mmCIF file of C-alpha atoms in Angstrom:
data_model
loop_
_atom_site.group_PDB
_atom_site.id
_atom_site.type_symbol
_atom_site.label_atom_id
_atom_site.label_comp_id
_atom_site.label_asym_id
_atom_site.label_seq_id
_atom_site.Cartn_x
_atom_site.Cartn_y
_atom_site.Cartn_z
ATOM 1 C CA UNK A 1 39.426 116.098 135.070
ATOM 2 C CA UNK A 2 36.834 113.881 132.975
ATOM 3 C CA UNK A 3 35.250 117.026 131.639
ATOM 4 C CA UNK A 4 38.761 118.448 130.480
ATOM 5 C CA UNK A 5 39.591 115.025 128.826
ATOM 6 C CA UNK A 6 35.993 115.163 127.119
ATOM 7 C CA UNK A 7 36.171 118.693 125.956
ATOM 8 C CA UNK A 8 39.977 117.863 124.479
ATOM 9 C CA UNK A 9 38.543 114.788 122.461
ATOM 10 C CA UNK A 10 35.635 117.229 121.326
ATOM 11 C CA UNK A 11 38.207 119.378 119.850
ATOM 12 C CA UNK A 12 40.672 116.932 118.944
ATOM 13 C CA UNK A 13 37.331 115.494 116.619
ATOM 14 C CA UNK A 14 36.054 118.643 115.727
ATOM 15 C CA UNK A 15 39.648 119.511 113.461
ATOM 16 C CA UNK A 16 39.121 118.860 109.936
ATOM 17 C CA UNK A 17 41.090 116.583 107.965
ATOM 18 C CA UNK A 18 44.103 119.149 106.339
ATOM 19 C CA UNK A 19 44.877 120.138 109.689
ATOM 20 C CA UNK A 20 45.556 117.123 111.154
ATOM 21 C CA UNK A 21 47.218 116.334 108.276
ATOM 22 C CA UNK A 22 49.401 119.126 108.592
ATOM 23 C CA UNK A 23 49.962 118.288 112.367
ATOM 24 C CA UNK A 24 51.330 114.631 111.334
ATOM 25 C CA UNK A 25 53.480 116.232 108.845
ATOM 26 C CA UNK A 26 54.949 118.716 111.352
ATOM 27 C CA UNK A 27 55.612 116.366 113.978
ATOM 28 C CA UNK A 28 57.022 114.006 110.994
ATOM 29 C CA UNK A 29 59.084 116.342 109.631
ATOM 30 C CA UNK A 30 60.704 117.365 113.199
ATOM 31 C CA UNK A 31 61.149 113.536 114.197
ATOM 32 C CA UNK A 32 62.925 113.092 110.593
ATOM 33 C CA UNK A 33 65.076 116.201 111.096
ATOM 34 C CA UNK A 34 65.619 114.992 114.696
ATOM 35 C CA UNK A 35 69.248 112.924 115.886
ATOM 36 C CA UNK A 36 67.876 109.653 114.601
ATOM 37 C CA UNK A 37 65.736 110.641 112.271
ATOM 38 C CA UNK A 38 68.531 112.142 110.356
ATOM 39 C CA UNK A 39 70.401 108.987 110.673
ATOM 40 C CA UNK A 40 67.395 107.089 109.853
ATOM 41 C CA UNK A 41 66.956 109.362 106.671
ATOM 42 C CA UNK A 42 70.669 109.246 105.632
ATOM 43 C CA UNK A 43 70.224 105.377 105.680
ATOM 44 C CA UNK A 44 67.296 104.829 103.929
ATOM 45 C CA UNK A 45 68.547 107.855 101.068
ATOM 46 C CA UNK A 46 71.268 105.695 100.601
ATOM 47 C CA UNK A 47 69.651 102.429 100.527
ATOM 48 C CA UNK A 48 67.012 104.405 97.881
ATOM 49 C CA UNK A 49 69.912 105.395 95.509
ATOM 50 C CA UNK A 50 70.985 101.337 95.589
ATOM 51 C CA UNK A 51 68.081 100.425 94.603
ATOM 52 C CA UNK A 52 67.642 103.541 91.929
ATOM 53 C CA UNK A 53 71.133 103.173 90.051
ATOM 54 C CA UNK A 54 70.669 99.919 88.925
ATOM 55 C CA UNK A 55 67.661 100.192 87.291
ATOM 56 C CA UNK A 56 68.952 103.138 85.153
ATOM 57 C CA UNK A 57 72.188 101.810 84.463
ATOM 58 C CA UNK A 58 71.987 98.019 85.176
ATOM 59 C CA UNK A 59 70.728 96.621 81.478
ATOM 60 C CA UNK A 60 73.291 99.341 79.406
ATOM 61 C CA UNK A 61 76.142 98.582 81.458
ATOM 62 C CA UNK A 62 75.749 94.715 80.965
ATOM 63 C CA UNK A 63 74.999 95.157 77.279
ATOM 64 C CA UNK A 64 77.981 97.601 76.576
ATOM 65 C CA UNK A 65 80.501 95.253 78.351
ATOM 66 C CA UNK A 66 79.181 92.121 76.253
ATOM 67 C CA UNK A 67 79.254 94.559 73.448
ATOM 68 C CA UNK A 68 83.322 94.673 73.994
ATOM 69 C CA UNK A 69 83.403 90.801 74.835
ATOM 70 C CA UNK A 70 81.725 90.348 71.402
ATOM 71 C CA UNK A 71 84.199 92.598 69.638
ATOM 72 C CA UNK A 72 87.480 90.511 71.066
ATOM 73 C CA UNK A 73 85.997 87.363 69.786
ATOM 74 C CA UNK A 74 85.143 89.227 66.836
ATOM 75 C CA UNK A 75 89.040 90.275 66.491
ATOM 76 C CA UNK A 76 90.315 86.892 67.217
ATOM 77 C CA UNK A 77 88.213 85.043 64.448
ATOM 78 C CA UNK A 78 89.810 87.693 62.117
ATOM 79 C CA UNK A 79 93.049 86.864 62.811
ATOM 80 C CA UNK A 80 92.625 83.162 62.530
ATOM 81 C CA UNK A 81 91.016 84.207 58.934
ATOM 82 C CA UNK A 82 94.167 86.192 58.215
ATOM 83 C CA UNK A 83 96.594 83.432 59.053
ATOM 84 C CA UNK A 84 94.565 81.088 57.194
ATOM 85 C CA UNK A 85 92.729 82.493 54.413
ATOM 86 C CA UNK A 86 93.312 86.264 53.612
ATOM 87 C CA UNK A 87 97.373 86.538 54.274
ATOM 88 C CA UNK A 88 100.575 84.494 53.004
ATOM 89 C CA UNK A 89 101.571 83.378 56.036
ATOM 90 C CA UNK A 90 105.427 83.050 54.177
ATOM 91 C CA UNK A 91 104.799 87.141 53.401
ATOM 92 C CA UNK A 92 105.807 88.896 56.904
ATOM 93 C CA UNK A 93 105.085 92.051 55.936
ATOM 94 C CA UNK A 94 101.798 91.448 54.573
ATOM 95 C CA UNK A 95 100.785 89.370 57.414
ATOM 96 C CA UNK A 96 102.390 92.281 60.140
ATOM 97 C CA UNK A 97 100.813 94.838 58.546
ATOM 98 C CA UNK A 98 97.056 93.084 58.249
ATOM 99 C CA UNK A 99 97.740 91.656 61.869
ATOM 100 C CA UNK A 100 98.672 95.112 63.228
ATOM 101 C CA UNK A 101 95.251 96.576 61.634
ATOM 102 C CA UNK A 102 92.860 94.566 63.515
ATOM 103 C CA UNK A 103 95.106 94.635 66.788
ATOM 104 C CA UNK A 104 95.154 99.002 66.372
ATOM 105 C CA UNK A 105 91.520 98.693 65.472
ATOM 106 C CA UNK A 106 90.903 96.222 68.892
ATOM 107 C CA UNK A 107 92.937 98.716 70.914
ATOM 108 C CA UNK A 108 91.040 102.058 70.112
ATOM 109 C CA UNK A 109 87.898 99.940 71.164
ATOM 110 C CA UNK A 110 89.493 98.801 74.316
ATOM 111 C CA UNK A 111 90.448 102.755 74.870
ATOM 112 C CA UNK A 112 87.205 104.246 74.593
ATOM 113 C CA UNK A 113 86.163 101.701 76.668
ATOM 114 C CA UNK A 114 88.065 102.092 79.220
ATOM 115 C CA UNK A 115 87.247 105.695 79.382
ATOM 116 C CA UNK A 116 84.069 104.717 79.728
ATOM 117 C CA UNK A 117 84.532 102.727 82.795
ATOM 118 C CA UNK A 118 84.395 99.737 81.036
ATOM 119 C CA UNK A 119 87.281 96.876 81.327
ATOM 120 C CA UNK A 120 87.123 93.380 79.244
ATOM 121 C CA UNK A 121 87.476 90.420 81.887
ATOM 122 C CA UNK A 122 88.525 88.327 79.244
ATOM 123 C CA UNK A 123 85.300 85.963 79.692
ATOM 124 C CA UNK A 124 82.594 85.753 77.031
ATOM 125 C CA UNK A 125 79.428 86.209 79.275
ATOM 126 C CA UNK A 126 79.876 89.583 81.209
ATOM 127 C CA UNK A 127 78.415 90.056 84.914
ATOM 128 C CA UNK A 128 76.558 93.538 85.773
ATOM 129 C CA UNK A 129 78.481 96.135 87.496
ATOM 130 C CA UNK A 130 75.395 97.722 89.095
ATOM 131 C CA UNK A 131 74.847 95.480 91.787
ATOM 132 C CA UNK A 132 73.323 96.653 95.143
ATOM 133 C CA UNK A 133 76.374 96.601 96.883
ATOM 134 C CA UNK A 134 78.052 98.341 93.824
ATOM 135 C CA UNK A 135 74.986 100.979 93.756
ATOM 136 C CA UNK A 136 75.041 100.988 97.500
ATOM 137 C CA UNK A 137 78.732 101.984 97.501
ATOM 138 C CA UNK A 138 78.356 104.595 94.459
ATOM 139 C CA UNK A 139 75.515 106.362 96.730
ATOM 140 C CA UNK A 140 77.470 106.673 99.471
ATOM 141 C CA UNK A 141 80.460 108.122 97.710
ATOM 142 C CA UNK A 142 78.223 110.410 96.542
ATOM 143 C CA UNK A 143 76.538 111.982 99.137
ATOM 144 C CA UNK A 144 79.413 111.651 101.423
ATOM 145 C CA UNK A 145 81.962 113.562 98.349
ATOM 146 C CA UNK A 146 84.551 111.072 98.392
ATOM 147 C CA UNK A 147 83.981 109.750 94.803
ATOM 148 C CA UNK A 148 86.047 107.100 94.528
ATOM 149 C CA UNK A 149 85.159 107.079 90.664
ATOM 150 C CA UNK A 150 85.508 103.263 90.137
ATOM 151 C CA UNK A 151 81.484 103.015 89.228
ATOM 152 C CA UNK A 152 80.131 106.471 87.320
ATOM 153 C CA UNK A 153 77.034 106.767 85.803
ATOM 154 C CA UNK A 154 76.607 106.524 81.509
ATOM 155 C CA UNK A 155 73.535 107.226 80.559
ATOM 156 C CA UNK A 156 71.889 110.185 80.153
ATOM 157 C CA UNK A 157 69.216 109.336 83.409
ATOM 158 C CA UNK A 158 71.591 107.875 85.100
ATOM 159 C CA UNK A 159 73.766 111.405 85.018
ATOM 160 C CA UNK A 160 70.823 113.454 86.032
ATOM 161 C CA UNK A 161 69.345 110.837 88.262
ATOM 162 C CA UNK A 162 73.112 111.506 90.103
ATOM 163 C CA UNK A 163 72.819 115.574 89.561
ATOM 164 C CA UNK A 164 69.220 115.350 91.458
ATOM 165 C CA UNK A 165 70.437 112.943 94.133
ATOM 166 C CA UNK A 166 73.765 114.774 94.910
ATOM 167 C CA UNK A 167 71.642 118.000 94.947
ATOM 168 C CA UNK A 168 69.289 116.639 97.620
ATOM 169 C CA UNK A 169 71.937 113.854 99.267
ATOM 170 C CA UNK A 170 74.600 116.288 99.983
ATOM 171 C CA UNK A 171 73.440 118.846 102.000
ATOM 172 C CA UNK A 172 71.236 115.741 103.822
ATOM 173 C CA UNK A 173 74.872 114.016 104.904
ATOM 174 C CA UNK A 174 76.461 117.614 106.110
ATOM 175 C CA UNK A 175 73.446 118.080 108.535
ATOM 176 C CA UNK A 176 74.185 114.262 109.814
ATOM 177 C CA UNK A 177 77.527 115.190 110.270
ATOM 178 C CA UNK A 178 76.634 118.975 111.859
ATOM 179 C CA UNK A 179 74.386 117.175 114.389
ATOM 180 C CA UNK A 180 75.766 113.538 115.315
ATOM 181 C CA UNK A 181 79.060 115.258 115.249
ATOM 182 C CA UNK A 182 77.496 117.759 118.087
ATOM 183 C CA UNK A 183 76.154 114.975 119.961
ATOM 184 C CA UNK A 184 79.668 112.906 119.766
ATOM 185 C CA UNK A 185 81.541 115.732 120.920
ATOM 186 C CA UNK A 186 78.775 116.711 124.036
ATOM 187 C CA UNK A 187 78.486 112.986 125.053
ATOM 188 C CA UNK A 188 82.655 112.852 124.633
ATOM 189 C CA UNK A 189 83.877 116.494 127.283
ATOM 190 C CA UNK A 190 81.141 114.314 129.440
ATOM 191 C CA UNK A 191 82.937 111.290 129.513
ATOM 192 C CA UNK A 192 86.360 112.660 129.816
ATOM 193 C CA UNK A 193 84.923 115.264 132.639
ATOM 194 C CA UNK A 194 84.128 112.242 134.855
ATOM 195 C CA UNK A 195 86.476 109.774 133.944
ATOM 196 C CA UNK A 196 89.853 111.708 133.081
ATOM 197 C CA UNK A 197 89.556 114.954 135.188
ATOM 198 C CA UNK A 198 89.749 112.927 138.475
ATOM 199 C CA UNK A 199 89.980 114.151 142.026
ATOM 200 C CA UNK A 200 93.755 113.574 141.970
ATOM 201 C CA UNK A 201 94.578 115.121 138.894
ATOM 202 C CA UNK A 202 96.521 118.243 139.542
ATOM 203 C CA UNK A 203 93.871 120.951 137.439
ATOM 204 C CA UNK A 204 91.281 119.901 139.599
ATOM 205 C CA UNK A 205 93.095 119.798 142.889
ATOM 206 C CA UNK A 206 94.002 123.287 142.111
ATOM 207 C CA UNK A 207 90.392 124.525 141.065
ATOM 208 C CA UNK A 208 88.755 122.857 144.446
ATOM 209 C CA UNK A 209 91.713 124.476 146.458
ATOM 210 C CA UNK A 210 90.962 128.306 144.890
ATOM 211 C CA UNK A 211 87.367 127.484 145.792
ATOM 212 C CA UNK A 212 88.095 126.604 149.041
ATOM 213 C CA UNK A 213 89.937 129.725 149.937
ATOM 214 C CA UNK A 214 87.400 132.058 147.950
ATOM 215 C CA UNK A 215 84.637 130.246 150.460
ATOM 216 C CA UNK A 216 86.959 130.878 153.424
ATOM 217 C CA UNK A 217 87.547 134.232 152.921
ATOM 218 C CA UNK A 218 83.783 134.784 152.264
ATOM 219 C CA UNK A 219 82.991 132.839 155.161
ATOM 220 C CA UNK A 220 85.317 135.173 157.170
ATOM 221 C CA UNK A 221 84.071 138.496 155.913
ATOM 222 C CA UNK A 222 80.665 137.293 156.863
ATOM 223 C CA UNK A 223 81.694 136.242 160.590
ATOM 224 C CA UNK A 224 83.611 139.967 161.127
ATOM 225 C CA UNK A 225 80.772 141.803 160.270
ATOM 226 C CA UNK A 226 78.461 140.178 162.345
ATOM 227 C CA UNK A 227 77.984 141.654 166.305
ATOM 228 C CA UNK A 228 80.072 140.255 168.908
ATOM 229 C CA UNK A 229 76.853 139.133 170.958
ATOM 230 C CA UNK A 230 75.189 137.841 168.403
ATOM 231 C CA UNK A 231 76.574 134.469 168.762
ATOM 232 C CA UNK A 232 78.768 132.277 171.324
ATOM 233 C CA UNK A 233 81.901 131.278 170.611
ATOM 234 C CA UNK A 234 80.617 127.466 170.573
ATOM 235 C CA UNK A 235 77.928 128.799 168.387
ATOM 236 C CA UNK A 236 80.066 130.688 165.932
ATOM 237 C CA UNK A 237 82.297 127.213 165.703
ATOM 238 C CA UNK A 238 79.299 124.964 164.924
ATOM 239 C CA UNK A 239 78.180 127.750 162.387
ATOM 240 C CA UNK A 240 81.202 127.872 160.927
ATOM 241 C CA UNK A 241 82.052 124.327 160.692
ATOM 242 C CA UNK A 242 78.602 123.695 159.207
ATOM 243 C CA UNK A 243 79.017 126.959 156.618
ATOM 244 C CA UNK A 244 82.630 125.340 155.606
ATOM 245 C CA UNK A 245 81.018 121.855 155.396
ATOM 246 C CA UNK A 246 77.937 123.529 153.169
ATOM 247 C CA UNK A 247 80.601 125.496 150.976
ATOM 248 C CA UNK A 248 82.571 122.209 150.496
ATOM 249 C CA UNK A 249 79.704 120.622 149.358
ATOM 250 C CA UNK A 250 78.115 122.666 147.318
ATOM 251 C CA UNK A 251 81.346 123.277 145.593
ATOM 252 C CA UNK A 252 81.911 119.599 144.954
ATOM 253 C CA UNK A 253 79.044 119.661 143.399
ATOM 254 C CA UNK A 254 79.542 122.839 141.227
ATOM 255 C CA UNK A 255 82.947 121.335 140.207
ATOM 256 C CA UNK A 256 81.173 118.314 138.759
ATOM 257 C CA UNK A 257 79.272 120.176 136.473
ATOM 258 C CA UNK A 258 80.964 122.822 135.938
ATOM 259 C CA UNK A 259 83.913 120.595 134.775
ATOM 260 C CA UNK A 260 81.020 118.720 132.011
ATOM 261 C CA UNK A 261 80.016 121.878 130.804
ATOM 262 C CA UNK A 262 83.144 123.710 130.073
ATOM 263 C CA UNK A 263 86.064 121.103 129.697
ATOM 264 C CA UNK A 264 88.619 121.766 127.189
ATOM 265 C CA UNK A 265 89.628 118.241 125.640
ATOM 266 C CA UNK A 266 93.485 118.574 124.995
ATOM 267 C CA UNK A 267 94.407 118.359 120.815
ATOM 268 C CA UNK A 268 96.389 115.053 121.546
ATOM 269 C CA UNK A 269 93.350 113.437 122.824
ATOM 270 C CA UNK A 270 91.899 113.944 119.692
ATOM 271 C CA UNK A 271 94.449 113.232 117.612
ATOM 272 C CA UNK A 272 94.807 109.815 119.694
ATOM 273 C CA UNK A 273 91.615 109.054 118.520
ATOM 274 C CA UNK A 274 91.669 109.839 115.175
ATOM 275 C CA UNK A 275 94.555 107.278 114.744
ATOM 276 C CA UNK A 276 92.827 104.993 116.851
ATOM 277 C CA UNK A 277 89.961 104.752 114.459
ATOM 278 C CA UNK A 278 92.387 104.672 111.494
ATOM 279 C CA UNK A 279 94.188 101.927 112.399
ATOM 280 C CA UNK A 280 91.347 100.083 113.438
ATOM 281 C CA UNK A 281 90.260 100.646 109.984
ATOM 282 C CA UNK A 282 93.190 99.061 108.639
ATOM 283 C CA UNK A 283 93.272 95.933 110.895
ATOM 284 C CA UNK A 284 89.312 95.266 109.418
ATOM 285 C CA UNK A 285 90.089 96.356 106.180
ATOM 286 C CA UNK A 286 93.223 94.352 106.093
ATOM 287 C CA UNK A 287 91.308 91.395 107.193
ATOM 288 C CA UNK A 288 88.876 91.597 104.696
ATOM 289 C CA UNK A 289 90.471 92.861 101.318
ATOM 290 C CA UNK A 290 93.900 91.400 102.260
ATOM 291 C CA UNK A 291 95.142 94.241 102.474
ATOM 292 C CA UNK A 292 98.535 95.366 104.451
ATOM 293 C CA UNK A 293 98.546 97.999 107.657
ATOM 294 C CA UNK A 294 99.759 100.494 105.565
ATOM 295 C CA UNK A 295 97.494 100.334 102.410
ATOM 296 C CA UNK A 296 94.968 100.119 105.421
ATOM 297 C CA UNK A 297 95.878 102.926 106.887
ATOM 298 C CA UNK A 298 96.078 105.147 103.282
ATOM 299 C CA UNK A 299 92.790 103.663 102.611
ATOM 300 C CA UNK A 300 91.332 104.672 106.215
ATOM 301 C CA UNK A 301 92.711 108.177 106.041
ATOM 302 C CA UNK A 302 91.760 109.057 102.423
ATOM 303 C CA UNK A 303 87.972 108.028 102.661
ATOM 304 C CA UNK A 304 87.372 109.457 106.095
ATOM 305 C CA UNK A 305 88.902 113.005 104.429
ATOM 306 C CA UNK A 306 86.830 112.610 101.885
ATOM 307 C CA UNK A 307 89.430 112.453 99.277
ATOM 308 C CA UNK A 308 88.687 109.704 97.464
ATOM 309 C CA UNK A 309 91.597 109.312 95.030
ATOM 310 C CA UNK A 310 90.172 106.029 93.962
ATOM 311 C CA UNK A 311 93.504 103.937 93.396
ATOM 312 C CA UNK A 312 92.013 101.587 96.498
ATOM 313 C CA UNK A 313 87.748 100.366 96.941
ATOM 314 C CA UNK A 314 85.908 98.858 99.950
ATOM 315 C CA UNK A 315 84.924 95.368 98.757
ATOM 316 C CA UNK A 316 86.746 93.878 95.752
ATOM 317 C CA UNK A 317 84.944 90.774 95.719
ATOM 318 C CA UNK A 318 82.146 93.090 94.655
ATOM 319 C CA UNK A 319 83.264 95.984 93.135
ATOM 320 C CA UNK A 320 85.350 93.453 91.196
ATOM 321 C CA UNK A 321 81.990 91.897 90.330
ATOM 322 C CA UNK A 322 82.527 88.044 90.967
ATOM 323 C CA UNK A 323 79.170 88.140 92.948
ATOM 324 C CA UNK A 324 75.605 89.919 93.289
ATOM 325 C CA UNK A 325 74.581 89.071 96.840
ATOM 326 C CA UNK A 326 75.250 91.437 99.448
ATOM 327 C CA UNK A 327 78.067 90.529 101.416
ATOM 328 C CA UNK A 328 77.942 91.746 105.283
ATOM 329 C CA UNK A 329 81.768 93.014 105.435
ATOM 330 C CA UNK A 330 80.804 95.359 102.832
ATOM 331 C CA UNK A 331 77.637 96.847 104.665
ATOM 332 C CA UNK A 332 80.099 97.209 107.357
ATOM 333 C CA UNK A 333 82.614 99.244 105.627
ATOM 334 C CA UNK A 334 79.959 101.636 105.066
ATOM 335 C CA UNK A 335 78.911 101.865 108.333
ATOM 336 C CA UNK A 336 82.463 102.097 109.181
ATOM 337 C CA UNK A 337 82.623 105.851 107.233
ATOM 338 C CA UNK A 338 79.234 107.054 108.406
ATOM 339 C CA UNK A 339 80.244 106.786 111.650
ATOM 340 C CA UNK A 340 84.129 107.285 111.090
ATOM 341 C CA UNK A 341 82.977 110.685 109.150
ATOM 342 C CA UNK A 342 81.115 111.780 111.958
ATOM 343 C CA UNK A 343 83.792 110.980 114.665
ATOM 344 C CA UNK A 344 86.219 113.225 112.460
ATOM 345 C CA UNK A 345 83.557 115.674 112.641
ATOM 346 C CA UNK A 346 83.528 115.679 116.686
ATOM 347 C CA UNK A 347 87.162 115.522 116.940
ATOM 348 C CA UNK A 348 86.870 118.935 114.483
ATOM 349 C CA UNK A 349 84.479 120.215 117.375
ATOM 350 C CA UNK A 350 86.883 119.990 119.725
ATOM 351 C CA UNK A 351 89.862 120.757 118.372
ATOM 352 C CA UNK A 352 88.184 124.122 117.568
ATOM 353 C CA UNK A 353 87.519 124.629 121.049
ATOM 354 C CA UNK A 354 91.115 124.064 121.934
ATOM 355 C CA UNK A 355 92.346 126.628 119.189
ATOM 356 C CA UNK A 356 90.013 129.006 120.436
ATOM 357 C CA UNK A 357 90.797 128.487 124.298
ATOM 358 C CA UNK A 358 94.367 128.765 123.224
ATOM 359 C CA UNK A 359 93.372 132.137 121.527
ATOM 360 C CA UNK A 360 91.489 133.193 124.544
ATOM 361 C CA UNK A 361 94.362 132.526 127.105
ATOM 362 C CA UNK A 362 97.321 134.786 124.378
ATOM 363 C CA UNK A 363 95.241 137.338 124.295
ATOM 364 C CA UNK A 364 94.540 137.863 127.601
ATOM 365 C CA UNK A 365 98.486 137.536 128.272
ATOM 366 C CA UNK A 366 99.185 140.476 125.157
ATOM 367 C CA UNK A 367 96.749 142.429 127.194
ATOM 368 C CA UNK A 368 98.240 141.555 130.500
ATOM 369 C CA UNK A 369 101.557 142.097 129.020
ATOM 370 C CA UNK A 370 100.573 145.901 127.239
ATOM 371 C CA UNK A 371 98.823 147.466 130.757
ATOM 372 C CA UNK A 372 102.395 146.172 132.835
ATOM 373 C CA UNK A 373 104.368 148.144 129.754
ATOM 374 C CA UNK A 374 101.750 150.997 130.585
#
């Protein structure tokens, strides 16, 4: 055993240094690619793009919003000149029609603005939009497609920065939801095999009792074929109490699994907790954006759809920009979709399994049905 150990150390020494290099950066890659790695990865991409966005778009965001504060006080010191200085304030039309100029001119500003994605908060001293809660929810709308469009990208880096990190993001958050959603649904036909299919439940009474009978009637076939002298009768009793009690047993056990592996979890099951999730959604969200079980509930359903209309956003105290720390009910709305996302995608899994189980069983009845006809 020592001179195996040595030998491997020899030729774990003797590999030169791009091989082992390579070996790290297999075994990385396939831990990173693994079920946490990819969450891991999807995390720290996200957390990446927070820190990435704002320093593209942080400084011309802040100076384009005091560029429209500027302009309003520009527009209000002309109409104090106008009512003062430039106008008879005893001619109406005159003063209307000056007045009406510098209020057209202030709202074409405020337009193309606005289209911008920039609003005037009416205060002199602007705060920036590109926080890393703000950039933190932006990448996640991103790579997750719902694009709730309240915080977009102006420059020209900041769009391409968002063209390279949708690019690489997007396909990234599908495989999270491909695998956790895998792992959800696995871990969930487990659960429900154990806890819901019980031994009193009437689809399991009836699979134990078929199995029963097929072991009898095997047991039986085997006993008649064997020769009448081959065994006493108090022989062929103890065999055949100890061949029932083996059948029951192993059949038990056969059940247990069998029931893990191939359970069929019923559609209302998973519609039960799809609503579950929503409206436990809504109670948090409606706790922390004062918001009401219904607006909740729209909120809930149009994120975890991926949707994204954008009339409602996660976190108005900082989306609305009255802070830049990073507030913890925020972090947990976003952990709130990853993993809401990903429960949608396991109720998906098994709601497909239903449809095709469904499937299965009308086919074989049209079949059933077309060799009677026959």
């Amino acid at each position: 055993m020592e001179r195996k150990r040595s030998v491997r150390r020899r030729q774990s020494q003797k590999l030169p240094f791009a091989e082992r290099a390579k070996d790290h950066c297999r075994k990385f890659t396939a831990f990173m690619f693994s079920n946490v790695g990819i969450i891991l990865l999807v995390v720290l991409y996200t957390i990446a793009g927070a820190f990435m966005f704002p320093a593209i778009e942080g400084d011309g965001d802040l100076e384009r919003s005091a560029e429209l504060a500027r302009h309003r006080v520009s527009v209000a010191a002309k109409l104090w000149n106008i009512s003062c200085c430039e106008a008879n304030i005893f001619n109406k039309s005159a003063f209307i029609e000056l007045v009406g100029q510098q209020i057209l001119h202030h709202q074409q500003n405020i337009v193309r603005a606005a289209k911008g994605g920039i609003t005037d908060s009416g205060k002199t001293k602007t705060s920036n939009k590109w926080t890393f809660s703000g950039a933190f929810l932006y990448s996640l709308t991103v790579i997750t497609t719902i694009g709730y469009g309240n915080l977009i990208p102006r420059t020209k880096w900041g769009k391409i920065a968002t063209i390279v990190y949708a690019i690489i993001g997007m396909p990234l958050f599908l495989l999270y939801l491909s695998n956790i959603g895998d792992i959800l649904a696995k871990s969930f036909k487990w659960i429900y095999a154990k806890v819901c299919l019980c031994r009193i439940c009437p689809g399991v009474t009836r699979r134990r009792a078929a199995r029963e009978r097929r072991k009898a009637r095997a047991l039986t076939a085997e006993r008649d074929d064997l020769p009448d002298d081959y065994l006493e009768d108090g022989d062929v009793g103890m065999v055949s109490n100890s061949s029932v009690d083996d059948g029951t047993a192993v059949s038990s056990e056969d059940e247990v699994v069998g029931d893990t592996q191939t359970v069929i979890v019923p559609l209302t099951v998973c519609v039960i907790i799809m609503i579950g999730y929503i409206l436990f959604g809504a109670t948090l969200f409606g706790h922390w954006e004062e918001w009401d079980s219904l607006d909740g509930s729209y909120f809930c359903f149009i994120s975890l759809s991926s949707i994204g209309f954008g009339d409602m956003v996660p976190g108005f105290k900082i989306t609305g920009f009255e802070g830049t720390g990073v507030e913890l009910s925020f972090i947990l709305c976003a952990i709130y979709l990853l993993l809401g996302m990903a429960l949608i995608a396991m109720c998906f899994n098994l709601m497909q399994e239903q449809v095709i189980h469904k499937m299965q069983k009308i086919r074989r009845c049209i079949r059933r049905c077309f060799h009677c006809d026959r």
